[in-house]
Coordinates of C-alpha atoms in Angstrom, one line a residue:
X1 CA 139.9 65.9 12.8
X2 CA 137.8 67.8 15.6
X3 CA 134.7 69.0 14.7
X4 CA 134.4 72.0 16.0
X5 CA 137.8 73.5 13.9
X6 CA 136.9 71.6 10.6
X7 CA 135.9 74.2 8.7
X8 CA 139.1 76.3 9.4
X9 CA 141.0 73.2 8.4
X10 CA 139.2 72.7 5.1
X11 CA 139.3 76.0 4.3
X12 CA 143.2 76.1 5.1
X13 CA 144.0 73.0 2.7
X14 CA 141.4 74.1 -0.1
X15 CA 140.0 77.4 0.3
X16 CA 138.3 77.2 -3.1
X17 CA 137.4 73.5 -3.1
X18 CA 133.7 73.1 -2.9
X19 CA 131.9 72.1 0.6
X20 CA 128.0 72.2 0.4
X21 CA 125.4 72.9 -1.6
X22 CA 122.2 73.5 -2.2
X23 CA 119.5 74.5 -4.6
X24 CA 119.9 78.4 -3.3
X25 CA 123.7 78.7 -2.7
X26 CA 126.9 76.7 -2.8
X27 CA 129.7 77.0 -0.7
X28 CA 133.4 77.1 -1.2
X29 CA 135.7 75.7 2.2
X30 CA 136.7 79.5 2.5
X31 CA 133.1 80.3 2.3
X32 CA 132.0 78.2 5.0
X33 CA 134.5 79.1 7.4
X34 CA 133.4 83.0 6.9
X35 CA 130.0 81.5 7.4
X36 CA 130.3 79.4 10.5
X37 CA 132.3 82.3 11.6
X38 CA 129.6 85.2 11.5
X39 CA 126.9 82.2 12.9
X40 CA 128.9 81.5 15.8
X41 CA 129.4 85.4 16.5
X42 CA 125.7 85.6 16.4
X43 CA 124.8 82.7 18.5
X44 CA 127.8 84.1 21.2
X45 CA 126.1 87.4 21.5
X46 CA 122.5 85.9 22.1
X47 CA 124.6 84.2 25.2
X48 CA 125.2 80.8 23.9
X49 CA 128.5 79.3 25.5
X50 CA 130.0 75.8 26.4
X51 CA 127.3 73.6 27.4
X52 CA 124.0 75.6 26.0
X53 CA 121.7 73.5 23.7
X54 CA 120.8 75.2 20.2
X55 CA 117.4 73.6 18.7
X56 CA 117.1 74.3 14.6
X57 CA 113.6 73.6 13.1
X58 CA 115.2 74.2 9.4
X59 CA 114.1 72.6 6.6
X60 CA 117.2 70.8 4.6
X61 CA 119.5 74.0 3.9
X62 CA 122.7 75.4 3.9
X63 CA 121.9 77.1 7.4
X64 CA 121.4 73.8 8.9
X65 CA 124.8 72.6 8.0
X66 CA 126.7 76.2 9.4
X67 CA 124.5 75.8 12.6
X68 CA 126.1 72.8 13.6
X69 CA 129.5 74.1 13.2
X70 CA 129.0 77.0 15.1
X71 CA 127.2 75.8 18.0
X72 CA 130.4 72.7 17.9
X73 CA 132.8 75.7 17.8
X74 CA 131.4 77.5 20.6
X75 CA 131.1 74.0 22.7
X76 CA 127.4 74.3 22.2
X77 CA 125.4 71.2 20.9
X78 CA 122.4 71.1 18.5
X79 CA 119.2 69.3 19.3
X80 CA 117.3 69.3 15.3
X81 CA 114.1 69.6 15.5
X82 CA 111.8 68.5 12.7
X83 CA 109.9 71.5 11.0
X84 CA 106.5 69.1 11.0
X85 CA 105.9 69.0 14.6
X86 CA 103.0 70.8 16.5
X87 CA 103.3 73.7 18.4
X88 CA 102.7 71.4 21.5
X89 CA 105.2 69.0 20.1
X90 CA 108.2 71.7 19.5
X91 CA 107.3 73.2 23.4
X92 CA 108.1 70.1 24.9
X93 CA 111.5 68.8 23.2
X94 CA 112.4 72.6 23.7
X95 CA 111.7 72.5 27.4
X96 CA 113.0 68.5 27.4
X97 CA 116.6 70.0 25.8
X98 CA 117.3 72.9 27.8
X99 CA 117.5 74.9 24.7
X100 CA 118.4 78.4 25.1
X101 CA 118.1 79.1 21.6
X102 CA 116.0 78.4 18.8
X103 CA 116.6 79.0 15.5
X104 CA 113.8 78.4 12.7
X105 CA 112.9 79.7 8.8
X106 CA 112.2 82.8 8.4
X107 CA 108.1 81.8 7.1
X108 CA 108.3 79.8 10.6
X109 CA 105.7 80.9 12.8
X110 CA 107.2 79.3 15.7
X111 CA 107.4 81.0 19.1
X112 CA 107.9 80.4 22.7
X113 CA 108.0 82.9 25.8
X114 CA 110.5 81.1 27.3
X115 CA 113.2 80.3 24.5
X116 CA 115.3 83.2 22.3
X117 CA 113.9 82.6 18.7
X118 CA 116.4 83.5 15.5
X119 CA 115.3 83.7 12.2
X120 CA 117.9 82.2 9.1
X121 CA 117.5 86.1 7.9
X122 CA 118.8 87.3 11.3
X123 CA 122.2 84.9 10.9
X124 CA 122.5 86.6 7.2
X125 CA 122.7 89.5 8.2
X126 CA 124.4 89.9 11.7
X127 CA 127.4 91.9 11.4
X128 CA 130.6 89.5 11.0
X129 CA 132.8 90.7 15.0
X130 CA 135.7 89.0 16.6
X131 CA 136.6 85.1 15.7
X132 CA 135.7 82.7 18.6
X133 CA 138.2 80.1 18.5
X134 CA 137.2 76.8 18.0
X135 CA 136.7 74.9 21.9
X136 CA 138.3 71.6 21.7
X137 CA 136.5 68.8 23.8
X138 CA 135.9 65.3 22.9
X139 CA 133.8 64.7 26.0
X140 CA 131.5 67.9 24.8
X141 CA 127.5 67.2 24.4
X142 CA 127.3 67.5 20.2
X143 CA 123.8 66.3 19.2
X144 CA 120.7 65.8 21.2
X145 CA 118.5 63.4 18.9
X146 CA 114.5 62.5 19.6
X147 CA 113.7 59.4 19.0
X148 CA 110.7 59.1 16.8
X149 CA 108.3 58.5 19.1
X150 CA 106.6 55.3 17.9
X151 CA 107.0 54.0 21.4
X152 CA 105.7 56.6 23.8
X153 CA 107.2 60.3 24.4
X154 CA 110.6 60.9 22.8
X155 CA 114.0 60.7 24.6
X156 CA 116.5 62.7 24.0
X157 CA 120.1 60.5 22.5
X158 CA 122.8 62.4 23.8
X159 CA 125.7 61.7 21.4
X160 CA 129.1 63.3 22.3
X161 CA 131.9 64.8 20.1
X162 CA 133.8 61.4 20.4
X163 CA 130.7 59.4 19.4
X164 CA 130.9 61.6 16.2
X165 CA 134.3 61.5 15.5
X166 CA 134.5 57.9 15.7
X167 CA 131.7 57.1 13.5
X168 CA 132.4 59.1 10.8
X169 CA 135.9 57.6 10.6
X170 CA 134.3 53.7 11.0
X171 CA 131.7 55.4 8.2
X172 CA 134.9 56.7 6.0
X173 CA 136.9 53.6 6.1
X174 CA 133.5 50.8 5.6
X175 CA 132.4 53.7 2.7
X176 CA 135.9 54.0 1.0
X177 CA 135.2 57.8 1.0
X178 CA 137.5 60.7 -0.1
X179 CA 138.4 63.9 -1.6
X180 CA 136.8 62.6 -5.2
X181 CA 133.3 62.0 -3.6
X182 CA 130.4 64.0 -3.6
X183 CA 127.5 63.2 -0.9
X184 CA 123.8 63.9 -2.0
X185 CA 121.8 64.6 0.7
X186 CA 118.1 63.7 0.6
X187 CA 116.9 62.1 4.0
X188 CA 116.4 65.2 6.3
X189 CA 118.8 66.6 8.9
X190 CA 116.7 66.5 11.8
X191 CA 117.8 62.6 11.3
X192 CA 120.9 61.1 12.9
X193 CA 121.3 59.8 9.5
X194 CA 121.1 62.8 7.6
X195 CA 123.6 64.7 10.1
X196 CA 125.8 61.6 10.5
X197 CA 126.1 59.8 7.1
X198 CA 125.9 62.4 4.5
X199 CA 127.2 65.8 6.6
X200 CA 129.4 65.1 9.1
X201 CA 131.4 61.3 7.6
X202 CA 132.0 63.5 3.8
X203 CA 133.4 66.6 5.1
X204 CA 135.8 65.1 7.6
X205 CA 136.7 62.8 5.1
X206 CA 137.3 65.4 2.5
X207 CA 134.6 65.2 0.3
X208 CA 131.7 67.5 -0.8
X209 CA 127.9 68.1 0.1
X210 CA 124.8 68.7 -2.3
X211 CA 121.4 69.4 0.1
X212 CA 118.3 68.1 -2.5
X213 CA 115.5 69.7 -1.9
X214 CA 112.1 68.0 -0.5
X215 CA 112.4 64.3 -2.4
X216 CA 110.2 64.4 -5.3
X217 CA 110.8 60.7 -7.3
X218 CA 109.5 62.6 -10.4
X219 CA 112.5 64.3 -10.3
X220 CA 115.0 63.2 -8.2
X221 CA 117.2 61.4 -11.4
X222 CA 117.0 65.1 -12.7
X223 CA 119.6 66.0 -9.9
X224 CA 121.6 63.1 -9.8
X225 CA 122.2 64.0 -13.6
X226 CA 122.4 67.7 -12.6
X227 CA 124.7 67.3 -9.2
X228 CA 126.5 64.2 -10.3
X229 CA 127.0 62.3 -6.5
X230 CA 129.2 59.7 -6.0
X231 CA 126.7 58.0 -3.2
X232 CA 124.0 59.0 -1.5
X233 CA 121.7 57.4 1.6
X234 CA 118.0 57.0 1.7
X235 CA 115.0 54.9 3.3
X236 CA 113.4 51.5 1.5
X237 CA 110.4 53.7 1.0
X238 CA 112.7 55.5 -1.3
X239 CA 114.0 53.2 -3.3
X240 CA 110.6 51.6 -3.3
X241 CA 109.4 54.9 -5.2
X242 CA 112.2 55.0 -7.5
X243 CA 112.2 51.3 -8.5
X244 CA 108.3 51.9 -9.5
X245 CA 109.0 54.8 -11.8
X246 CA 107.6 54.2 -15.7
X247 CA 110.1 51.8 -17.8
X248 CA 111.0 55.1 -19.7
X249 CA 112.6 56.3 -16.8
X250 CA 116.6 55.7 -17.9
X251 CA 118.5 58.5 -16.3
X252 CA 122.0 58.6 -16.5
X253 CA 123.9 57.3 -13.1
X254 CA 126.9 56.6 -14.3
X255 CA 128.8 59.4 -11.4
X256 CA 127.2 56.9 -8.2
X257 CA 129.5 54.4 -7.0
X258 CA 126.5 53.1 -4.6
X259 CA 123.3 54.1 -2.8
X260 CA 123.2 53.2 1.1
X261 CA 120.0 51.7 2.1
X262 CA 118.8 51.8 6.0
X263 CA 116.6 52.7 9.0
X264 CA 114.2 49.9 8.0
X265 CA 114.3 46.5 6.7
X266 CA 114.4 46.3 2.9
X267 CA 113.9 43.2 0.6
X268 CA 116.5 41.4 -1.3
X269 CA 114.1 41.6 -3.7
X270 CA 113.7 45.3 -4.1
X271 CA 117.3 45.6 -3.8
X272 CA 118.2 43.5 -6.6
X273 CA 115.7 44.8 -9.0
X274 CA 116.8 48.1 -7.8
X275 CA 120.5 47.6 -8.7
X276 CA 119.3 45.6 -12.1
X277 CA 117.7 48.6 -13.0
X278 CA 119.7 51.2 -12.2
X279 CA 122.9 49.8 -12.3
X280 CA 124.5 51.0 -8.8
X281 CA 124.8 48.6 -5.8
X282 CA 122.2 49.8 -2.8
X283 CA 124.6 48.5 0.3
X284 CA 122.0 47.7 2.8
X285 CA 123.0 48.7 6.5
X286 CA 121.5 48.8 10.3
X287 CA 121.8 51.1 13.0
X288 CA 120.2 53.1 16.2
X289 CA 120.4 56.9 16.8
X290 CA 121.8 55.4 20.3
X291 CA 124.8 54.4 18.1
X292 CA 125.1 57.4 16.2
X293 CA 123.3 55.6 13.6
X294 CA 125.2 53.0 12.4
X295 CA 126.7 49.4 13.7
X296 CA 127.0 47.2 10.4
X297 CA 127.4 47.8 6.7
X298 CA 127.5 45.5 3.5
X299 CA 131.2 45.5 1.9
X300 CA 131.0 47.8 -1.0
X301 CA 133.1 44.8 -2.9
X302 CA 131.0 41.9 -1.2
X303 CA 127.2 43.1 -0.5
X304 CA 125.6 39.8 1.0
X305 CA 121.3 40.2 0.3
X306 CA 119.4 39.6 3.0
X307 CA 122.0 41.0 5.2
X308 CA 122.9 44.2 6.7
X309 CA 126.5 43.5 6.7
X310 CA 128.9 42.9 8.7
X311 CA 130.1 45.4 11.7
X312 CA 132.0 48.3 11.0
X313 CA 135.2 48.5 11.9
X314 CA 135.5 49.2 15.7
X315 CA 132.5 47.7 16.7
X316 CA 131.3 44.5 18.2
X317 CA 128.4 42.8 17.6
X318 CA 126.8 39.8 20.1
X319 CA 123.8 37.6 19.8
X320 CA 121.9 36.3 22.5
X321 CA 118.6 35.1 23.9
X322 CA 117.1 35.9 26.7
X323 CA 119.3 35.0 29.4
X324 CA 122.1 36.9 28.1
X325 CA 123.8 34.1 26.7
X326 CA 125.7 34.2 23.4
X327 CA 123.9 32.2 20.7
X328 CA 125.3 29.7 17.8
X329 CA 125.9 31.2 14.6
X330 CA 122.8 31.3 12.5
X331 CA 120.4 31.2 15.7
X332 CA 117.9 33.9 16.3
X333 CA 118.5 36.5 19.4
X334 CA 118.6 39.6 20.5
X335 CA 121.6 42.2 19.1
X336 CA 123.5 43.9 21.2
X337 CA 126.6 46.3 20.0
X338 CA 129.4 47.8 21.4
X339 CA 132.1 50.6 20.5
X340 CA 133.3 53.9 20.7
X341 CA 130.0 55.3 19.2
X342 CA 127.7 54.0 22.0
X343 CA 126.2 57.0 22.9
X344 CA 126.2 59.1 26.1
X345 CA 122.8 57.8 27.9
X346 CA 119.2 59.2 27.3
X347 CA 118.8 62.6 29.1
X348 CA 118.0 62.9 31.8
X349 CA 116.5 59.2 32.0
X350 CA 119.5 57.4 34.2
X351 CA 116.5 54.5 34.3
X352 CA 115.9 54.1 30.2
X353 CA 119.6 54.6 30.0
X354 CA 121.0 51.8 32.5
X355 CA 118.4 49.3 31.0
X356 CA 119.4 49.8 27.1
X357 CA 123.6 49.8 27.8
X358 CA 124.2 46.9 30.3
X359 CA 127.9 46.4 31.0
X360 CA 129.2 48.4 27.7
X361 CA 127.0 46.9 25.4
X362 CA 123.5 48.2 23.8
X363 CA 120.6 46.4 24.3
X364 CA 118.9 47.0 20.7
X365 CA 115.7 45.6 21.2
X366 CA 116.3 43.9 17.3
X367 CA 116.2 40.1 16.9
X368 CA 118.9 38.6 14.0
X369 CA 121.3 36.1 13.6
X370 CA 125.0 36.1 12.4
X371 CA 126.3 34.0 9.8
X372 CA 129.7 32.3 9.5
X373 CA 131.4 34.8 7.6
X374 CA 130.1 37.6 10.0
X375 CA 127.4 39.0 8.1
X376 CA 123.8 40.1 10.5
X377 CA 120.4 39.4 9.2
X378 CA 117.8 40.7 10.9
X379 CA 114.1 38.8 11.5
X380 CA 112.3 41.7 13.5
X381 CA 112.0 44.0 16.3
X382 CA 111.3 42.0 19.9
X383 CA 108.5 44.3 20.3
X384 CA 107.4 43.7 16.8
X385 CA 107.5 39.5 16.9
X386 CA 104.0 37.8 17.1
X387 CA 103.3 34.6 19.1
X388 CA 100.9 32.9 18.0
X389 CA 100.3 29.3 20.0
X390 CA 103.4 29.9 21.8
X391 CA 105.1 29.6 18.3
X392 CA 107.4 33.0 17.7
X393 CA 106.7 34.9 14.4
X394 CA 108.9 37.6 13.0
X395 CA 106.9 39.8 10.4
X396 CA 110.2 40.7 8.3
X397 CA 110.0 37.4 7.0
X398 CA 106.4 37.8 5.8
X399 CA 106.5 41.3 4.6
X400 CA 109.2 40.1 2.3
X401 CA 107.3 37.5 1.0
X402 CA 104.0 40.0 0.1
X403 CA 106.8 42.6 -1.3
X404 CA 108.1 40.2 -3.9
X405 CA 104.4 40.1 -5.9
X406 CA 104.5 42.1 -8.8
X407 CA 101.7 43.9 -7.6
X408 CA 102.8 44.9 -3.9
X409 CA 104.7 48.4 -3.7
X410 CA 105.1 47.4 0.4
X411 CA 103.9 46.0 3.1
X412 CA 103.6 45.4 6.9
X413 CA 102.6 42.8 8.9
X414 CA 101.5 43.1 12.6
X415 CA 99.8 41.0 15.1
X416 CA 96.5 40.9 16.2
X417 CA 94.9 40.1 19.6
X418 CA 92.9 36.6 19.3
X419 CA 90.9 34.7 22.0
X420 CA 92.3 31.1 21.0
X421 CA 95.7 32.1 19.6
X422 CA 96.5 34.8 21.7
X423 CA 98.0 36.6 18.6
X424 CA 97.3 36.4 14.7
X425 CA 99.0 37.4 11.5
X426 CA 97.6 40.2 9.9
X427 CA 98.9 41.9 6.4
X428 CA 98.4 45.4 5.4
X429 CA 99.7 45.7 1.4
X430 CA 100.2 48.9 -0.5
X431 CA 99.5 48.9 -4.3
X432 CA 102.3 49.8 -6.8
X433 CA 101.2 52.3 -8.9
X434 CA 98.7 51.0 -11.7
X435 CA 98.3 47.8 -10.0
X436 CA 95.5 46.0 -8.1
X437 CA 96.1 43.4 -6.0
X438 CA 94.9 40.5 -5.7
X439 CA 94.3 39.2 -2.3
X440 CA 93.6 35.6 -3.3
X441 CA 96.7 35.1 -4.9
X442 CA 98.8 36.5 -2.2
X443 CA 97.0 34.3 0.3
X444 CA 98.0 31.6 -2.6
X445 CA 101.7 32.5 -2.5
X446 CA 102.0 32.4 0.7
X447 CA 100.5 28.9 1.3
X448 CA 103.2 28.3 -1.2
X449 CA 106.3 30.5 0.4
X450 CA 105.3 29.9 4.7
X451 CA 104.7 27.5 7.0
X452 CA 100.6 27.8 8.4
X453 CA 101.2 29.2 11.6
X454 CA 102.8 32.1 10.0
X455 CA 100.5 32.8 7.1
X456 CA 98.2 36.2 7.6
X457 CA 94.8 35.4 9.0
X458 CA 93.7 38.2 6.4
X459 CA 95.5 40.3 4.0
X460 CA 94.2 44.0 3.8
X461 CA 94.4 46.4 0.9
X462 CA 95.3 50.0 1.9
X463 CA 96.3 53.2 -0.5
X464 CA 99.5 53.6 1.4
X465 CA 101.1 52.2 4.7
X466 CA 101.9 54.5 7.5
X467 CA 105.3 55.8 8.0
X468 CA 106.8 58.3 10.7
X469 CA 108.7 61.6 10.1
X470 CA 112.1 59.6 9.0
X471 CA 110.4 57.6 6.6
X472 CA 110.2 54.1 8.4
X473 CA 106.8 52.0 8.6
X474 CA 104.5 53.3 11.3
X475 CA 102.6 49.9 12.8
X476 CA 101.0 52.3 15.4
X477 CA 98.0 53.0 13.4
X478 CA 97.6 49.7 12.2
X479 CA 97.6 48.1 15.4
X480 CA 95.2 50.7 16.6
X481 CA 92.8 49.5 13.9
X482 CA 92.0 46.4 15.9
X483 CA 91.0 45.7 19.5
X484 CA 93.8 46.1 22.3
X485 CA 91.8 42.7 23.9
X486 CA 91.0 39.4 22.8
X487 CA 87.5 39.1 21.7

């Protein structure tokens, strides 16, 4: 089903069928075609054609969700751009896009001399003129993602139509998604993940949208009661939250089918006492905005812990170490994917783009193994592994040893510069609430859990551990905490 007509589709099969949602307003399919309709007429009289770039700095709305279709149905493509950036920050992915358009809340104070700004109260009320018909190209720019930045300046992920398409029918097949289901959407939209996996894969598939507002674990069981989703999709810091609520916390989840967990590791640990708890699988998965998000996905009827699954379907999956050379199953090396959701390149960086795909496959930068029945498990990021002595530490495997005491809400693990080792473990741990940690007895477990050359050289207490916009852990700061040289 093509993107850019799927609204006039849905709304031709079940005109009074619900499509999304949120805590303002809730949209029928007939509803959201009249919508889309009037947006795209709006965004065609500012000029934007086949080609343009529409940047929307919305919070998580219902105006996020009819942007996208009518900058798809004019053959535009939306770059989202997260409400919390700076004015500095906005100017450059702005100039970076090409955007001709930007379109921002209407408290939004953002402005720019060089880019048309549109206020959600301007699409409202512009004055509904002729239908543009839907433009049908696979090949058509769709999304222009930022990466988050951990790694230097941002770069643009270009993902087309097809790229899309293809993973939101991998994502309805892998998720068994329908009609019946009902997506709750709580990571935010200027995410590949949010677009992707809880927008774009329901409604081609058939199913509903409800947009939560800001996540607030205090309350968040007080919509699943209210909204009664079938799955939704969500960070480990998430889940972290929501598995530390009081023991009197017993909301009724008996409408999910599952909870998907990615863009970070999580630990078998917290996933088990997650689903012991609460009574609905999490299916741990793994993914790259360069892959329009996702690339493997534990079976709904055979969720393997301490995996991310196996590939979905149309994708390939290789291991290999440093020469390029497949590895044996259950050996560490690099993973590299390909299939019809690689995405376009990184714009305008032909440089960044020819050394991440090499001969159809993505160079991840992500260091796992496969086992014999298929299933990934992930050790680390390259950039991420310590080497200490010449011996190669992953800190996923050490930050899941610290996450399974009682006490420890999370943690992350980094190296450090040394003059005799080169490199050093160091832990930063997070508290759950109420607890106080003990940094004896975690030294004490993991004498008892790791080998010495991979137990932290000190374990530091901190209130909370750094995390970018999307939720995942932030090592920059910690790593900027101690000295770039050897001393």
């Amino acid at each position: 089903m093509k993107l850019s007509s799927l609204a006039d589709r849905r709304a031709e099969d079940d005109p009074h069928g619900p499509a999304v949602a949120d805590a303002r307003q809730a949209l029928s399919n007939g509803q959201l075609l009249e919508r889309v309709d009037t947006a795209a007429q709006l965004l065609h009289d500012n000029g934007i054609g086949v080609s343009d770039v529409v940047a929307v700095k919305l919070r998580n709305r219902v105006e996020f969700v009819v942007l996208l279709f009518a900058a798809w149905r004019l053959g535009a493509a939306v770059t989202p751009v997260n409400p919390s950036l700076t004015g500095e920050e906005v100017t450059r992915q702005l100039a970076d896009s090409g955007a001709r358009l930007l379109v921002t809340d209407d408290e939004d104070a953002t402005a720019t001399n060089d880019v048309l700004t549109l206020t959600v109260a301007q699409l409202a009320s512009h004055p509904v003129g002729p239908v543009q018909p839907p433009h049908d190209d696979p090949s058509a720019l769709a999304l222009l993602i930022y990466t988050s930045g951990t790694t230097g300046t941002p770069k643009g992920v270009m993902l087309d139509h097809a790229n899309l398409d293809a993973m939101a029918d991998m994502g309805r097949q892998a998720l068994q998604i329908g009609p019946a289901d009902r997506c709750l959407l709580i990571l935010p939209l200027f995410h590949v993940n949010g677009i992707v996996v809880s927008i774009v894969t329901p409604l081609l598939a058939g199913a509903s949208v409800v947009i939560a507002d800001r996540f607030d674990p205090r309350t968040f069981f007080d919509v699943v009661e209210r909204e009664r989703p079938t799955y939704f999709s969500a960070v480990p810091t998430i889940y972290t939250m929501l598995a530390a609520l009081p023991v009197n916390v017993t909301p009724d989840t008996s409408s999910l089918r599952f909870a998907i967990c990615g863009a970070a590791p999580a630990s078998s640990e917290l996933l088990s006492r997650f689903e012991t708890r609460y009574g609905f699988p999490l299916i741990e998965g793994y993914g790259l905005s360069e892959g329009t998000c996702a690339s493997t996905i534990n079976p709904i009827e055979d969720p393997r812990a301490g995996t991310v699954g196996k590939p979905f379907p149309g994708q390939r999956i290789r291991i290999v170490d440093e020469s390029g050379a497949e590895v044996p199953i259950g050996v560490d090396g690099e993973v590299l994917i390909a299939g019809p959701n690689l995405m376009r390149g990184y714009l305008g960086r032909p440089q960044d783009t020819a050394r991440t795909i090499v001969d159809g496959w993505l160079h991840t930068g992500d260091i796992g193994h496969r086992d014999a029945d298929g299933y990934l498990s992930l050790a680390g990021r390259s950039k991420d592994m310590i080497i200490r002595g010449g011996e190669n530490i992953y800190p996923r495997e050490i930050e899941d040893v610290l996450a399974a005491d009682p006490t420890v809400l999370e943690a992350a693990v980094i190296g450090a510069p040394d003059e005799k080792w080169g490199e050093i473990v160091v832990a930063y741990v997070a508290p759950r609430p109420g607890a106080a940690i003990d940094s004896q007895a975690l030294q004490a477990l993991c004498v008892r859990k790791l080998a010495g050359y991979k137990r932290p050289t000190s374990i530091i207490v901190v209130d909370a551990i750094p995390k970018n916009p999307v939720g995942k852990t932030d090592k920059g700061p910690l790593r900027a905490a101690h000295s770039s040289e050897p001393t």
